[in-house]
Amino acid sequence: MNKSMLAGVGIGIAAASGIAAVAGLDLFSSGPQYAQVVTATPINETIKTPRQQCRNVTVTHRRPVQDENKIAGSLLGAVAGGVLGHQFGGGHGKDVTTVAGALAGGYAGNQVQGSLQDRDTYSTSQQRCQTVYDKSQKRIGYDVTYKIGNQQGKIRMDHDPGTQIPLDNQGRLELNTSA
């Protein structure tokens, strides 16, 4: 073999090796590779915020009773009943009707005073409060199902990735980029 042929073969081998090295760098690819997003399900957290809810209510009170045993009503009723009973009968019968009138009048006076005391009321307005909770939703992330070739995977992300997730030069998800 002559020298020029050896030089040509050497140049050919060097050129082939250079082309193979450039092809290995994947310089001719059309852009970054992506994982295809199959689903992106939002994950929400329910937030309960307490607050006071107040309203005014009307409260009815019974006035304090000075004569709890209703003695005044019983006495006035007994006197009135005795006077009325004394108007009937004669002789010894007058005494019987007076006593019967006093007993009936005492009972009636006692009942009337009790009824009046029960209805002796007044009303006030009072504020009643209770704790209620307002609910709101906060998005905390997304459960993402993705596919790289025939392989499927799942990951939780803090943002919606859209339809694709970029891959690094080793075919792993690039999660530092945000949509």
CSV table of N, CA, C and O in Angstrom, one decimal, residues 77-131:
chain,number,residue,atom,x,y,z
A,77,GLY,N,-109.4,37.6,99.8
A,77,GLY,CA,-110.4,36.7,99.3
A,77,GLY,C,-111.3,36.2,100.4
A,77,GLY,O,-112.5,36.1,100.3
A,78,ALA,N,-110.7,35.9,101.6
A,78,ALA,CA,-111.4,35.3,102.7
A,78,ALA,C,-112.4,36.4,103.3
A,78,ALA,O,-113.5,36.1,103.6
A,79,VAL,N,-111.9,37.6,103.4
A,79,VAL,CA,-112.7,38.7,103.9
A,79,VAL,C,-113.9,39.0,102.9
A,79,VAL,O,-115.0,39.1,103.4
A,80,ALA,N,-113.6,39.1,101.6
A,80,ALA,CA,-114.6,39.3,100.6
A,80,ALA,C,-115.6,38.2,100.6
A,80,ALA,O,-116.9,38.4,100.6
A,81,GLY,N,-115.1,36.9,100.7
A,81,GLY,CA,-116.0,35.8,100.7
A,81,GLY,C,-116.9,35.7,102.0
A,81,GLY,O,-118.1,35.4,101.9
A,82,GLY,N,-116.3,36.1,103.1
A,82,GLY,CA,-117.0,36.1,104.4
A,82,GLY,C,-118.1,37.1,104.3
A,82,GLY,O,-119.2,36.9,104.8
A,83,VAL,N,-117.8,38.3,103.8
A,83,VAL,CA,-118.8,39.4,103.7
A,83,VAL,C,-119.9,38.9,102.8
A,83,VAL,O,-121.1,39.1,103.1
A,84,LEU,N,-119.6,38.3,101.7
A,84,LEU,CA,-120.6,37.9,100.7
A,84,LEU,C,-121.4,36.7,101.3
A,84,LEU,O,-122.7,36.7,101.2
A,85,GLY,N,-120.8,35.8,102.0
A,85,GLY,CA,-121.5,34.6,102.6
A,85,GLY,C,-122.4,35.1,103.8
A,85,GLY,O,-123.4,34.5,104.0
A,86,HIS,N,-122.0,36.1,104.4
A,86,HIS,CA,-122.8,36.7,105.6
A,86,HIS,C,-124.1,37.2,105.1
A,86,HIS,O,-125.1,37.3,105.9
A,87,GLN,N,-124.2,37.5,103.8
A,87,GLN,CA,-125.5,38.1,103.3
A,87,GLN,C,-126.6,37.0,103.1
A,87,GLN,O,-127.7,37.4,103.0
A,88,PHE,N,-126.2,35.8,103.2
A,88,PHE,CA,-127.2,34.7,103.1
A,88,PHE,C,-127.4,34.0,104.4
A,88,PHE,O,-126.6,33.9,105.3
A,89,GLY,N,-128.5,33.3,104.4
A,89,GLY,CA,-128.9,32.5,105.6
A,89,GLY,C,-129.4,33.4,106.7
A,89,GLY,O,-129.4,34.6,106.7
A,90,GLY,N,-129.8,32.7,107.8
A,90,GLY,CA,-130.2,33.4,109.0
A,90,GLY,C,-129.9,32.6,110.2
A,90,GLY,O,-129.7,31.4,110.2
A,91,GLY,N,-129.7,33.2,111.3
A,91,GLY,CA,-129.3,32.6,112.5
A,91,GLY,C,-128.0,31.9,112.5
A,91,GLY,O,-127.0,32.4,112.1
A,92,HIS,N,-128.1,30.5,112.9
A,92,HIS,CA,-126.9,29.7,112.8
A,92,HIS,C,-126.5,29.5,111.4
A,92,HIS,O,-125.3,29.3,111.1
A,93,GLY,N,-127.4,29.5,110.4
A,93,GLY,CA,-127.0,29.3,109.0
A,93,GLY,C,-126.2,30.4,108.5
A,93,GLY,O,-125.4,30.3,107.6
A,94,LYS,N,-126.4,31.6,109.0
A,94,LYS,CA,-125.6,32.8,108.6
A,94,LYS,C,-124.2,32.6,109.0
A,94,LYS,O,-123.3,32.9,108.2
A,95,ASP,N,-123.9,31.9,110.1
A,95,ASP,CA,-122.5,31.7,110.5
A,95,ASP,C,-121.9,30.6,109.6
A,95,ASP,O,-120.7,30.8,109.2
A,96,VAL,N,-122.7,29.6,109.2
A,96,VAL,CA,-122.2,28.6,108.3
A,96,VAL,C,-121.8,29.2,106.9
A,96,VAL,O,-120.8,28.9,106.3
A,97,THR,N,-122.7,30.0,106.3
A,97,THR,CA,-122.5,30.6,105.0
A,97,THR,C,-121.3,31.6,105.1
A,97,THR,O,-120.6,31.8,104.1
A,98,THR,N,-121.1,32.3,106.2
A,98,THR,CA,-120.0,33.2,106.4
A,98,THR,C,-118.7,32.4,106.3
A,98,THR,O,-117.8,32.8,105.7
A,99,VAL,N,-118.6,31.3,107.1
A,99,VAL,CA,-117.4,30.5,107.1
A,99,VAL,C,-117.2,29.9,105.7
A,99,VAL,O,-116.0,29.9,105.2
A,100,ALA,N,-118.2,29.4,105.1
A,100,ALA,CA,-118.0,28.8,103.8
A,100,ALA,C,-117.6,29.9,102.8
A,100,ALA,O,-116.7,29.6,101.9
A,101,GLY,N,-118.2,31.0,102.8
A,101,GLY,CA,-117.8,32.1,101.9
A,101,GLY,C,-116.3,32.5,102.2
A,101,GLY,O,-115.6,32.8,101.2
A,102,ALA,N,-115.9,32.6,103.5
A,102,ALA,CA,-114.5,32.9,103.8
A,102,ALA,C,-113.6,31.9,103.2
A,102,ALA,O,-112.5,32.3,102.7
A,103,LEU,N,-113.9,30.6,103.4
A,103,LEU,CA,-113.0,29.6,102.8
A,103,LEU,C,-112.9,29.6,101.3
A,103,LEU,O,-111.8,29.6,100.7
A,104,ALA,N,-114.1,29.8,100.7
A,104,ALA,CA,-114.1,29.8,99.2
A,104,ALA,C,-113.4,31.1,98.7
A,104,ALA,O,-112.6,31.1,97.7
A,105,GLY,N,-113.6,32.2,99.4
A,105,GLY,CA,-113.0,33.5,99.0
A,105,GLY,C,-111.5,33.4,99.2
A,105,GLY,O,-110.7,33.9,98.4
A,106,GLY,N,-111.0,32.8,100.3
A,106,GLY,CA,-109.6,32.6,100.6
A,106,GLY,C,-108.9,31.8,99.5
A,106,GLY,O,-107.8,32.2,99.0
A,107,TYR,N,-109.6,30.7,99.1
A,107,TYR,CA,-109.0,29.9,98.0
A,107,TYR,C,-109.0,30.6,96.7
A,107,TYR,O,-107.9,30.6,96.0
A,108,ALA,N,-110.1,31.3,96.4
A,108,ALA,CA,-110.1,32.1,95.1
A,108,ALA,C,-109.1,33.2,95.2
A,108,ALA,O,-108.4,33.5,94.2
A,109,GLY,N,-109.0,33.9,96.3
A,109,GLY,CA,-108.0,35.0,96.4
A,109,GLY,C,-106.6,34.5,96.2
A,109,GLY,O,-105.7,35.1,95.6
A,110,ASN,N,-106.3,33.3,96.8
A,110,ASN,CA,-105.0,32.7,96.6
A,110,ASN,C,-104.7,32.4,95.2
A,110,ASN,O,-103.6,32.6,94.7
A,111,GLN,N,-105.6,31.8,94.4
A,111,GLN,CA,-105.4,31.5,93.0
A,111,GLN,C,-105.3,32.7,92.2
A,111,GLN,O,-104.5,32.7,91.2
A,112,VAL,N,-106.1,33.7,92.4
A,112,VAL,CA,-106.0,35.0,91.7
A,112,VAL,C,-104.6,35.6,91.9
A,112,VAL,O,-104.0,36.0,90.9
A,113,GLN,N,-104.1,35.7,93.1
A,113,GLN,CA,-102.8,36.3,93.3
A,113,GLN,C,-101.7,35.5,92.6
A,113,GLN,O,-100.8,36.0,92.1
A,114,GLY,N,-101.8,34.1,92.7
A,114,GLY,CA,-100.8,33.3,92.0
A,114,GLY,C,-100.8,33.5,90.5
A,114,GLY,O,-99.7,33.6,89.9
A,115,SER,N,-102.0,33.7,89.9
A,115,SER,CA,-102.1,33.9,88.5
A,115,SER,C,-101.5,35.3,88.1
A,115,SER,O,-100.8,35.5,87.1
A,116,LEU,N,-101.8,36.3,88.9
A,116,LEU,CA,-101.2,37.6,88.7
A,116,LEU,C,-99.7,37.6,88.9
A,116,LEU,O,-99.0,38.3,88.1
A,117,GLN,N,-99.2,36.9,89.8
A,117,GLN,CA,-97.7,36.9,90.0
A,117,GLN,C,-97.0,36.1,88.9
A,117,GLN,O,-96.0,36.5,88.4
A,118,ASP,N,-97.7,35.1,88.3
A,118,ASP,CA,-97.1,34.4,87.2
A,118,ASP,C,-97.0,35.2,85.9
A,118,ASP,O,-96.1,35.1,85.1
A,119,ARG,N,-98.0,36.1,85.8
A,119,ARG,CA,-98.0,37.0,84.6
A,119,ARG,C,-97.3,38.3,84.8
A,119,ARG,O,-97.2,39.1,83.8
A,120,ASP,N,-96.7,38.5,86.0
A,120,ASP,CA,-96.0,39.7,86.2
A,120,ASP,C,-94.5,39.5,85.7
A,120,ASP,O,-93.7,39.1,86.5
A,121,THR,N,-94.3,39.8,84.4
A,121,THR,CA,-93.0,39.5,83.8
A,121,THR,C,-92.5,40.8,83.1
A,121,THR,O,-93.3,41.7,82.9
A,122,TYR,N,-91.3,40.7,82.7
A,122,TYR,CA,-90.7,41.8,81.9
A,122,TYR,C,-89.7,41.1,80.9
A,122,TYR,O,-89.3,40.0,81.1
A,123,SER,N,-89.4,41.7,79.8
A,123,SER,CA,-88.5,41.2,78.8
A,123,SER,C,-87.2,42.0,78.7
A,123,SER,O,-87.3,43.2,78.8
A,124,THR,N,-86.2,41.3,78.4
A,124,THR,CA,-84.9,41.9,78.1
A,124,THR,C,-84.3,41.3,76.8
A,124,THR,O,-84.7,40.2,76.4
A,125,SER,N,-83.4,42.0,76.2
A,125,SER,CA,-82.7,41.5,75.0
A,125,SER,C,-81.3,41.1,75.4
A,125,SER,O,-80.6,41.9,76.1
A,126,GLN,N,-80.9,39.9,75.1
A,126,GLN,CA,-79.6,39.4,75.4
A,126,GLN,C,-78.9,38.9,74.1
A,126,GLN,O,-79.6,38.4,73.2
A,127,GLN,N,-77.6,39.1,74.1
A,127,GLN,CA,-76.9,38.6,72.9
A,127,GLN,C,-76.4,37.2,73.2
A,127,GLN,O,-75.7,36.9,74.2
A,128,ARG,N,-76.7,36.3,72.3
A,128,ARG,CA,-76.2,34.9,72.3
A,128,ARG,C,-75.3,34.7,71.2
A,128,ARG,O,-75.6,35.0,70.0
A,129,CYS,N,-74.1,34.1,71.5
A,129,CYS,CA,-73.1,33.9,70.4
A,129,CYS,C,-72.7,32.4,70.4
A,129,CYS,O,-72.8,31.7,71.4
A,130,GLN,N,-72.3,32.0,69.2
A,130,GLN,CA,-71.8,30.7,69.0
A,130,GLN,C,-70.7,30.7,68.0
A,130,GLN,O,-70.7,31.6,67.2
A,131,THR,N,-69.8,29.7,68.1
A,131,THR,CA,-68.8,29.6,67.1
A,131,THR,C,-69.2,28.8,65.9
A,131,THR,O,-69.8,27.7,66.0
